[in-house]
Tab-separated table of C-alpha atoms and ligand atoms in Angstrom:
chain	number	residue	atom	x	y	z
U	1	MET	CA	198.032	-106.967	16.368
U	2	PRO	CA	196.904	-107.965	19.850
U	3	THR	CA	198.486	-106.243	22.810
U	4	ASN	CA	200.967	-108.021	25.097
U	5	VAL	CA	203.008	-109.629	22.366
U	6	THR	CA	206.722	-109.954	22.935
U	7	PRO	CA	209.545	-108.355	20.929
U	8	ASP	CA	210.461	-111.866	19.730
U	9	TYR	CA	206.996	-112.357	18.309
U	10	LYS	CA	207.023	-108.914	16.700
U	11	LYS	CA	210.329	-109.759	15.086
U	12	ALA	CA	208.949	-113.033	13.727
U	13	GLU	CA	205.883	-111.252	12.374
U	14	GLU	CA	208.033	-108.622	10.682
U	15	ALA	CA	210.159	-111.361	9.096
U	16	PHE	CA	206.970	-113.051	7.853
U	17	ARG	CA	205.749	-109.831	6.260
U	18	ASN	CA	209.048	-109.479	4.410
U	19	ALA	CA	209.480	-113.118	3.389
U	20	ARG	CA	208.702	-113.936	-0.224
U	21	GLU	CA	209.747	-117.537	-0.686
U	22	PRO	CA	207.123	-120.058	0.447
U	23	LYS	CA	209.703	-122.057	2.446
U	24	GLU	CA	210.954	-118.948	4.163
U	25	ARG	CA	207.363	-117.935	4.917
U	26	LEU	CA	206.744	-121.324	6.514
U	27	GLU	CA	209.835	-120.960	8.716
U	28	CYS	CA	208.613	-117.521	9.797
U	29	LEU	CA	205.139	-118.876	10.602
U	30	LYS	CA	206.700	-121.571	12.771
U	31	GLU	CA	208.749	-118.928	14.553
U	32	MET	CA	205.533	-116.936	15.108
U	33	ALA	CA	203.851	-120.036	16.556
U	34	ARG	CA	206.838	-120.593	18.848
U	35	THR	CA	207.130	-117.023	20.095
U	36	ILE	CA	203.496	-115.950	20.398
U	37	PRO	CA	202.524	-115.519	24.044
U	38	LYS	CA	199.970	-118.205	24.856
U	39	HIS	CA	197.123	-116.350	26.523
U	40	LYS	CA	193.445	-115.663	25.956
U	41	GLY	CA	194.041	-112.471	23.983
U	42	THR	CA	196.039	-114.270	21.301
U	43	GLU	CA	193.883	-117.388	20.943
U	44	HIS	CA	192.412	-116.264	17.651
U	45	LEU	CA	195.776	-115.395	16.183
U	46	GLN	CA	197.285	-118.671	17.437
U	47	ALA	CA	194.576	-120.543	15.548
U	48	ASP	CA	195.177	-118.466	12.403
U	49	ILE	CA	198.892	-119.196	12.527
U	50	LYS	CA	198.226	-122.931	12.920
U	51	THR	CA	195.893	-122.940	9.915
U	52	ARG	CA	198.428	-121.078	7.785
U	53	ILE	CA	201.194	-123.513	8.766
U	54	LYS	CA	198.981	-126.459	7.834
U	55	GLN	CA	197.969	-124.945	4.483
U	56	LEU	CA	201.466	-123.951	3.492
U	57	THR	CA	202.973	-127.274	4.573
U	58	GLU	CA	200.427	-129.099	2.434
U	59	GLU	CA	201.089	-126.729	-0.422
U	60	LEU	CA	204.821	-127.418	-0.253
U	61	THR	CA	204.869	-131.150	0.411
U	62	GLY	CA	201.403	-132.464	-0.447
U	63	PRO	CA	198.941	-133.491	2.269
U	64	LYS	CA	199.753	-136.074	4.919
U	65	LYS	CA	199.150	-139.751	4.143
U	66	GLY	CA	195.606	-140.432	3.093
U	67	GLY	CA	195.058	-136.872	1.884
U	68	LYS	CA	193.614	-136.265	-1.541
U	69	ARG	CA	195.947	-133.948	-3.334
U	70	SER	CA	199.443	-134.736	-4.410
U	71	GLY	CA	201.227	-133.111	-7.288
U	72	PRO	CA	202.933	-129.866	-8.107
U	73	SER	CA	202.892	-126.880	-5.792
U	74	HIS	CA	200.608	-124.051	-6.780
U	75	VAL	CA	202.979	-121.457	-5.370
U	76	ILE	CA	205.360	-120.093	-7.956
U	77	ARG	CA	208.764	-118.955	-6.798
U	78	PRO	CA	209.197	-115.253	-7.560
U	79	GLU	CA	211.691	-114.444	-10.279
U	80	GLY	CA	212.642	-111.272	-12.086
U	81	ALA	CA	211.953	-107.716	-10.974
U	82	ALA	CA	208.450	-108.382	-9.596
U	83	GLN	CA	205.685	-110.985	-9.593
U	84	VAL	CA	202.314	-109.946	-10.978
U	85	ALA	CA	199.207	-112.160	-10.912
U	86	LEU	CA	196.452	-112.294	-13.530
U	87	ILE	CA	193.083	-112.226	-11.809
U	88	GLY	CA	189.675	-112.075	-13.420
U	89	PRO	CA	186.377	-113.656	-14.360
U	90	PRO	CA	186.231	-116.665	-16.717
U	91	ASN	CA	186.938	-116.068	-20.398
U	92	ALA	CA	188.171	-112.468	-19.993
U	93	GLY	CA	191.356	-113.226	-21.894
U	94	LYS	CA	193.884	-113.688	-19.065
U	95	SER	CA	195.615	-116.592	-20.776
U	96	SER	CA	195.553	-114.842	-24.149
U	97	LEU	CA	197.316	-111.877	-22.544
U	98	HIS	CA	199.777	-114.217	-20.844
U	99	VAL	CA	200.643	-115.855	-24.151
U	100	LYS	CA	201.063	-112.492	-25.905
U	101	LEU	CA	203.082	-110.867	-23.133
U	102	THR	CA	205.336	-113.750	-22.099
U	103	GLY	CA	205.366	-116.097	-25.078
U	104	SER	CA	204.051	-118.914	-22.860
U	105	SER	CA	201.823	-121.684	-24.107
U	106	SER	CA	199.113	-121.182	-21.492
U	107	ALA	CA	195.823	-122.791	-22.574
U	108	ILE	CA	193.352	-120.483	-24.312
U	109	GLY	CA	189.766	-121.563	-24.834
U	110	PRO	CA	186.638	-120.052	-26.366
U	111	TYR	CA	184.786	-121.291	-23.259
U	112	PRO	CA	185.176	-120.430	-19.559
U	113	TYR	CA	187.446	-122.323	-17.095
U	114	SER	CA	190.203	-123.118	-19.576
U	115	THR	CA	193.005	-122.519	-17.078
U	116	HIS	CA	193.380	-124.970	-14.182
U	117	LEU	CA	196.887	-124.449	-12.860
U	118	PRO	CA	199.132	-121.427	-12.338
U	119	VAL	CA	201.376	-120.758	-15.329
U	120	PRO	CA	204.501	-118.621	-14.889
U	121	GLY	CA	206.013	-116.461	-17.606
U	122	MET	CA	208.312	-113.468	-17.983
U	123	VAL	CA	207.354	-110.147	-19.546
U	124	PRO	CA	210.389	-108.407	-21.030
U	125	TYR	CA	210.683	-104.675	-20.369
U	126	GLU	CA	213.816	-102.867	-21.548
U	127	ASP	CA	216.665	-104.839	-19.939
U	128	ILE	CA	214.623	-106.546	-17.200
U	129	HIS	CA	211.816	-109.092	-16.843
U	130	ILE	CA	208.650	-108.971	-14.804
U	131	GLN	CA	207.098	-112.298	-13.848
U	132	LEU	CA	203.457	-112.768	-14.813
U	133	ILE	CA	201.396	-115.630	-13.358
U	134	ASP	CA	198.352	-116.863	-15.257
U	135	LEU	CA	195.657	-118.207	-12.927
U	136	PRO	CA	192.277	-119.899	-13.179
U	137	PRO	CA	189.285	-117.563	-13.100
U	138	ILE	CA	187.407	-116.449	-10.016
U	139	SER	CA	183.620	-116.376	-10.202
U	140	ALA	CA	180.524	-116.537	-8.026
U	141	ASP	CA	180.409	-120.293	-8.654
U	142	PHE	CA	184.012	-121.169	-8.182
U	143	MET	CA	187.395	-120.191	-6.829
U	144	GLU	CA	190.258	-122.658	-6.514
U	145	PRO	CA	191.075	-122.771	-2.785
U	146	TRP	CA	194.815	-122.779	-3.526
U	147	ILE	CA	194.586	-119.354	-5.202
U	148	VAL	CA	194.986	-117.841	-1.731
U	149	ASN	CA	198.417	-119.459	-1.374
U	150	ALA	CA	199.357	-118.797	-4.980
U	151	LEU	CA	198.788	-115.055	-4.533
U	152	GLN	CA	200.926	-114.674	-1.408
U	153	PRO	CA	204.254	-114.047	-3.198
U	154	ALA	CA	202.712	-111.585	-5.696
U	155	ASP	CA	203.706	-107.922	-5.682
U	156	ALA	CA	200.711	-106.760	-7.681
U	157	ALA	CA	197.657	-107.871	-9.641
U	158	MET	CA	196.266	-107.299	-13.096
U	159	LEU	CA	192.475	-107.481	-12.895
U	160	VAL	CA	191.465	-108.536	-16.390
U	161	ILE	CA	187.942	-107.948	-17.673
U	162	ASP	CA	186.222	-108.363	-21.007
U	163	LEU	CA	185.319	-104.814	-21.949
U	164	ALA	CA	182.578	-106.020	-24.277
U	165	ASP	CA	180.856	-108.209	-21.689
U	166	PRO	CA	178.302	-106.322	-19.558
U	167	GLU	CA	178.480	-109.142	-17.010
U	168	CYS	CA	181.746	-107.709	-15.740
U	169	LEU	CA	179.679	-105.265	-13.702
U	170	GLU	CA	178.632	-108.167	-11.478
U	171	GLN	CA	181.806	-110.196	-11.872
U	172	VAL	CA	184.247	-107.610	-10.531
U	173	PRO	CA	182.500	-106.985	-7.177
U	174	THR	CA	182.135	-110.760	-6.735
U	175	ILE	CA	185.851	-111.287	-7.258
U	176	LEU	CA	186.727	-108.520	-4.804
U	177	GLU	CA	184.386	-110.009	-2.198
U	178	ARG	CA	185.646	-113.552	-2.601
U	179	LEU	CA	189.249	-112.425	-2.230
U	180	ALA	CA	188.454	-110.152	0.719
U	181	GLU	CA	186.928	-113.165	2.514
U	182	LYS	CA	190.430	-114.619	2.311
U	183	LYS	CA	192.010	-111.325	3.447
U	184	ILE	CA	193.314	-110.499	-0.010
U	185	TYR	CA	192.623	-106.889	-0.952
U	186	LEU	CA	193.054	-105.482	-4.440
U	187	THR	CA	194.056	-101.897	-3.754
U	188	THR	CA	194.588	-98.738	-5.792
U	189	ASP	CA	197.686	-97.992	-3.773
U	190	TRP	CA	200.718	-98.373	-6.051
U	191	PRO	CA	203.999	-97.115	-4.578
U	192	GLY	CA	204.838	-95.106	-7.712
U	193	LEU	CA	201.436	-93.556	-8.415
U	194	ASN	CA	199.526	-90.860	-6.638
U	195	VAL	CA	196.124	-92.385	-6.192
U	196	GLN	CA	193.589	-91.590	-3.567
U	197	ASP	CA	193.051	-93.876	-0.641
U	198	SER	CA	190.570	-96.563	-1.606
U	199	GLY	CA	189.110	-96.657	1.901
U	200	GLU	CA	189.965	-100.232	2.736
U	201	PRO	CA	188.640	-101.707	5.954
U	202	ALA	CA	190.832	-101.352	9.020
U	203	GLU	CA	191.032	-105.118	9.574
U	204	SER	CA	193.264	-105.331	6.520
U	205	ASP	CA	196.154	-104.402	8.869
U	206	ASP	CA	196.085	-107.989	10.133
U	207	VAL	CA	199.431	-109.755	9.582
U	208	PHE	CA	197.748	-112.201	7.209
U	209	SER	CA	196.083	-109.563	5.078
U	210	LEU	CA	197.575	-109.205	1.646
U	211	LYS	CA	197.224	-105.914	-0.194
U	212	LEU	CA	197.934	-106.169	-3.881
U	213	PRO	CA	198.208	-102.951	-5.884
U	214	THR	CA	195.946	-103.542	-8.852
U	215	VAL	CA	195.625	-102.310	-12.403
U	216	LEU	CA	192.376	-102.850	-14.267
U	217	VAL	CA	193.155	-104.334	-17.664
U	218	ALA	CA	190.169	-103.869	-19.942
U	219	ASN	CA	190.713	-106.494	-22.637
U	220	LYS	CA	189.063	-107.110	-26.023
U	221	SER	CA	189.129	-103.450	-27.035
U	222	ASP	CA	188.851	-104.736	-30.626
U	223	LEU	CA	185.236	-105.657	-29.829
U	224	ASP	CA	184.441	-102.320	-28.200
U	225	PRO	CA	186.630	-99.565	-29.527
U	226	ASP	CA	185.096	-96.759	-27.418
U	227	PRO	CA	188.153	-95.376	-25.571
U	228	GLU	CA	185.978	-94.019	-22.752
U	229	GLU	CA	184.280	-97.320	-22.043
U	230	VAL	CA	186.625	-98.267	-19.219
U	231	GLU	CA	186.030	-94.981	-17.381
U	232	VAL	CA	182.285	-95.434	-17.618
U	233	LEU	CA	182.747	-98.920	-16.262
U	234	GLU	CA	184.856	-97.785	-13.325
U	235	ASP	CA	182.254	-95.139	-12.508
U	236	LEU	CA	179.531	-97.752	-12.559
U	237	LEU	CA	181.595	-100.062	-10.368
U	238	GLY	CA	182.645	-97.248	-8.044
U	239	LEU	CA	186.303	-98.209	-8.476
U	240	ARG	CA	189.387	-96.100	-8.999
U	241	TYR	CA	192.040	-98.534	-10.194
U	242	PRO	CA	194.463	-97.260	-12.771
U	243	ALA	CA	193.259	-98.757	-16.041
U	244	LEU	CA	194.747	-99.896	-19.318
U	245	THR	CA	192.655	-100.692	-22.376
U	246	VAL	CA	194.151	-103.500	-24.450
U	247	SER	CA	193.425	-106.218	-26.957
U	248	ALA	CA	195.201	-109.549	-26.673
U	249	ARG	CA	193.916	-110.255	-30.162
U	250	THR	CA	195.328	-107.210	-31.993
U	251	GLY	CA	198.113	-106.438	-29.526
U	252	ASP	CA	196.711	-102.964	-29.021
U	253	GLY	CA	197.842	-101.317	-25.762
U	254	LEU	CA	200.071	-104.222	-24.716
U	255	ASP	CA	203.247	-102.158	-25.056
U	256	GLU	CA	202.176	-99.975	-22.165
U	257	ILE	CA	201.958	-102.771	-19.613
U	258	GLY	CA	205.699	-103.172	-18.957
U	259	ALA	CA	206.245	-99.433	-18.632
U	260	PHE	CA	203.237	-99.102	-16.344
U	261	LEU	CA	204.421	-101.857	-13.989
U	262	PHE	CA	207.992	-100.556	-13.972
U	263	LYS	CA	206.859	-97.088	-12.911
U	264	ALA	CA	204.029	-98.072	-10.591
U	265	LEU	CA	206.149	-100.608	-8.685
U	266	GLU	CA	209.100	-98.177	-8.558
U	267	ILE	CA	211.515	-100.766	-9.840
U	268	VAL	CA	215.123	-99.591	-9.657
U	269	ARG	CA	217.836	-101.144	-11.830
U	270	VAL	CA	221.333	-101.214	-10.455
U	271	TYR	CA	224.343	-102.388	-12.459
U	272	THR	CA	227.400	-103.811	-10.772
U	273	LYS	CA	231.090	-103.913	-11.461
U	274	THR	CA	233.983	-105.758	-9.926
U	275	PRO	CA	236.960	-103.559	-8.908
U	276	GLY	CA	239.396	-103.237	-11.810
U	277	LYS	CA	236.933	-104.688	-14.315
U	278	PRO	CA	234.461	-103.062	-16.692
U	279	ALA	CA	230.823	-102.592	-15.665
U	280	GLU	CA	228.330	-105.359	-16.315
U	281	THR	CA	225.845	-103.261	-18.206
U	282	ASP	CA	223.671	-105.999	-19.623
U	283	LYS	CA	222.213	-107.564	-16.487
U	284	PRO	CA	221.007	-105.197	-13.799
U	285	PHE	CA	219.959	-106.265	-10.330
U	286	THR	CA	216.529	-104.935	-9.460
U	287	VAL	CA	215.382	-103.436	-6.180
U	288	ARG	CA	212.712	-100.845	-5.288
U	289	ARG	CA	212.835	-97.149	-4.599
U	290	GLY	CA	213.936	-96.710	-0.995
U	291	ASP	CA	216.352	-99.645	-1.178
U	292	THR	CA	220.045	-99.254	-0.481
U	293	VAL	CA	223.481	-100.362	-1.624
U	294	LEU	CA	223.236	-103.090	1.039
U	295	ASP	CA	219.978	-104.390	-0.504
U	296	VAL	CA	221.773	-104.660	-3.848
U	297	ALA	CA	224.707	-106.450	-2.197
U	298	ARG	CA	222.269	-109.013	-0.725
U	299	LEU	CA	221.114	-109.856	-4.243
U	300	VAL	CA	224.683	-110.264	-5.450
U	301	HIS	CA	225.701	-112.642	-2.665
U	302	LYS	CA	224.957	-113.158	1.023
U	303	ASP	CA	228.682	-113.139	1.882
U	304	ILE	CA	229.276	-109.929	-0.011
U	305	ALA	CA	226.421	-108.285	1.874
U	306	GLU	CA	227.788	-109.479	5.212
U	307	GLY	CA	231.295	-108.236	4.523
U	308	LEU	CA	230.234	-105.000	2.788
U	309	LYS	CA	232.272	-101.968	3.886
U	310	PHE	CA	231.519	-99.367	1.234
U	311	ALA	CA	230.739	-98.965	-2.456
U	312	ARG	CA	231.999	-96.744	-5.232
U	313	MET	CA	229.152	-95.379	-7.299
U	314	TRP	CA	228.343	-93.794	-10.627
U	315	GLY	CA	224.883	-92.427	-11.389
U	316	THR	CA	222.251	-90.200	-9.798
U	317	ASP	CA	223.023	-88.180	-6.642
U	318	VAL	CA	226.747	-89.001	-6.715
U	319	TYR	CA	229.852	-87.777	-8.496
U	320	ASP	CA	231.585	-90.423	-10.591
U	321	GLY	CA	233.266	-93.012	-8.427
U	322	GLN	CA	232.035	-91.493	-5.164
U	323	GLN	CA	232.501	-93.634	-2.087
U	324	VAL	CA	229.227	-94.317	-0.262
U	325	GLY	CA	228.176	-96.403	2.735
U	326	PRO	CA	225.929	-99.499	2.713
U	327	ASP	CA	222.890	-97.350	3.621
U	328	HIS	CA	223.146	-95.117	0.562
U	329	LEU	CA	219.884	-95.103	-1.422
U	330	VAL	CA	220.163	-96.314	-5.005
U	331	SER	CA	218.451	-94.844	-8.078
U	332	ASP	CA	217.508	-96.382	-11.407
U	333	GLY	CA	220.543	-96.784	-13.646
U	334	ASP	CA	223.162	-96.520	-10.883
U	335	LEU	CA	226.403	-98.448	-11.181
U	336	VAL	CA	227.963	-99.799	-7.990
U	337	GLU	CA	231.293	-101.391	-7.180
U	338	LEU	CA	230.988	-103.293	-3.918
U	339	HIS	CA	233.967	-103.374	-1.549
U	340	GLN	CA	234.455	-105.866	1.240
A	1	GTP	N1	188.062	-110.485	-29.709
A	1	GTP	C1	188.901	-110.808	-28.759
A	1	GTP	N2	188.877	-112.036	-28.219
A	1	GTP	C2	189.764	-112.325	-27.256
A	1	GTP	C3	190.726	-111.382	-26.792
A	1	GTP	N3	191.448	-111.962	-25.804
A	1	GTP	C4	190.975	-113.210	-25.671
A	1	GTP	N4	189.958	-113.452	-26.530
A	1	GTP	C5	189.165	-114.693	-26.658
A	1	GTP	O1	188.459	-114.894	-25.456
A	1	GTP	C6	188.362	-116.298	-25.173
A	1	GTP	C7	188.893	-116.593	-23.799
A	1	GTP	O2	190.284	-116.349	-23.772
A	1	GTP	P1	191.218	-116.939	-22.639
A	1	GTP	O3	192.534	-116.289	-22.818
A	1	GTP	O4	191.178	-118.408	-22.599
A	1	GTP	O5	190.474	-116.347	-21.344
A	1	GTP	P2	190.809	-116.623	-19.805
A	1	GTP	O6	190.494	-115.372	-19.064
A	1	GTP	O7	192.182	-117.164	-19.653
A	1	GTP	O8	189.738	-117.734	-19.454
A	1	GTP	P3	189.742	-118.761	-18.213
A	1	GTP	O9	191.043	-119.488	-18.188
A	1	GTP	O10	188.601	-119.632	-18.462
A	1	GTP	O11	189.541	-117.910	-17.013
A	1	GTP	C8	189.125	-116.993	-26.286
A	1	GTP	O12	188.214	-117.411	-27.269
A	1	GTP	C9	190.061	-115.914	-26.818
A	1	GTP	O13	190.418	-116.121	-28.164
A	1	GTP	C10	190.744	-110.083	-27.407
A	1	GTP	O14	191.525	-109.183	-27.088
A	1	GTP	N5	189.804	-109.856	-28.375
A	2	MG	MG1	192.837	-118.882	-18.820
């Protein structure tokens, strides 16, 4: 961040970092444009903000009159416990995995470039759902320009490769480079896993840089059953992503994906109850480790969050029915009764 920015601008930037909905992100960008001090030192950032506003506006409403594109937005509204994007070279089996994991009807083809638009779907895991977005491939020849916008709401990425295709040794570095050009960094840094620092460049601290914790999904294990293949590959690539070996064809290894994402993203399920009524144990609200009773209340209803005085809780770190304040940290499986 450049020096000499005002507290108002810092606040707007912080709000932008936290915003997930495209519309909310656009509002935050406009607030950044309004509050950024207009001097030489911020010229570059001012230009960046303008470009982002233009791109996102077009993404949400279609280009101004005379523009080429009109049609559906490529940005998919996050739903469920987290949004995870499928990234990878052509023909690796991203859509096949999407179909198997979410039951979608995403297009599968025996040839590259079968997928042209983002396809949402939900992966069930225990009593929650994780959103999975199928995307077109990224290659040396081609990357849809809108992929940059489509990835902004994602919490994480699954980097899918064809284990049996030696070309992935060139494809993976190309994908990482193409995304890095757009300030999107696929990192090894999952909140719930202890992985070493991947040594990302310092410029990734830029407000527009997007760091997506990434799991390498080595697909088509049915074609190459050597269980050590993926490690050899990571060594050759010089990468240290956590890796899962799977087959979309046989279903092998697919069961582990939900559990992996749940743990690595530190998803926390919190059940709610209304005073005097039984607990609603079928539909948890989901937050992340480090979130509080107030964060849960926000998901229930804005008004409830605003009027929240205390909660009664059952679960970890509390005795049954203990009264806690809005700042109390929640744990997976907790039950809360919110009091206005
Ligand atoms: N043997 C085998 N074939 C697979 C597996 N997964 C996908 N395939 C095949 O690989 C080809 C490509 O699959 P897609 O799911 O369309 O691949 P994609 O990554 O979505 O491809 P693009 O949309 O072009 O990027 C198809 O012929 C699939 O049937 C697998 O686990 N094993
Ligand atoms: Mg596809």
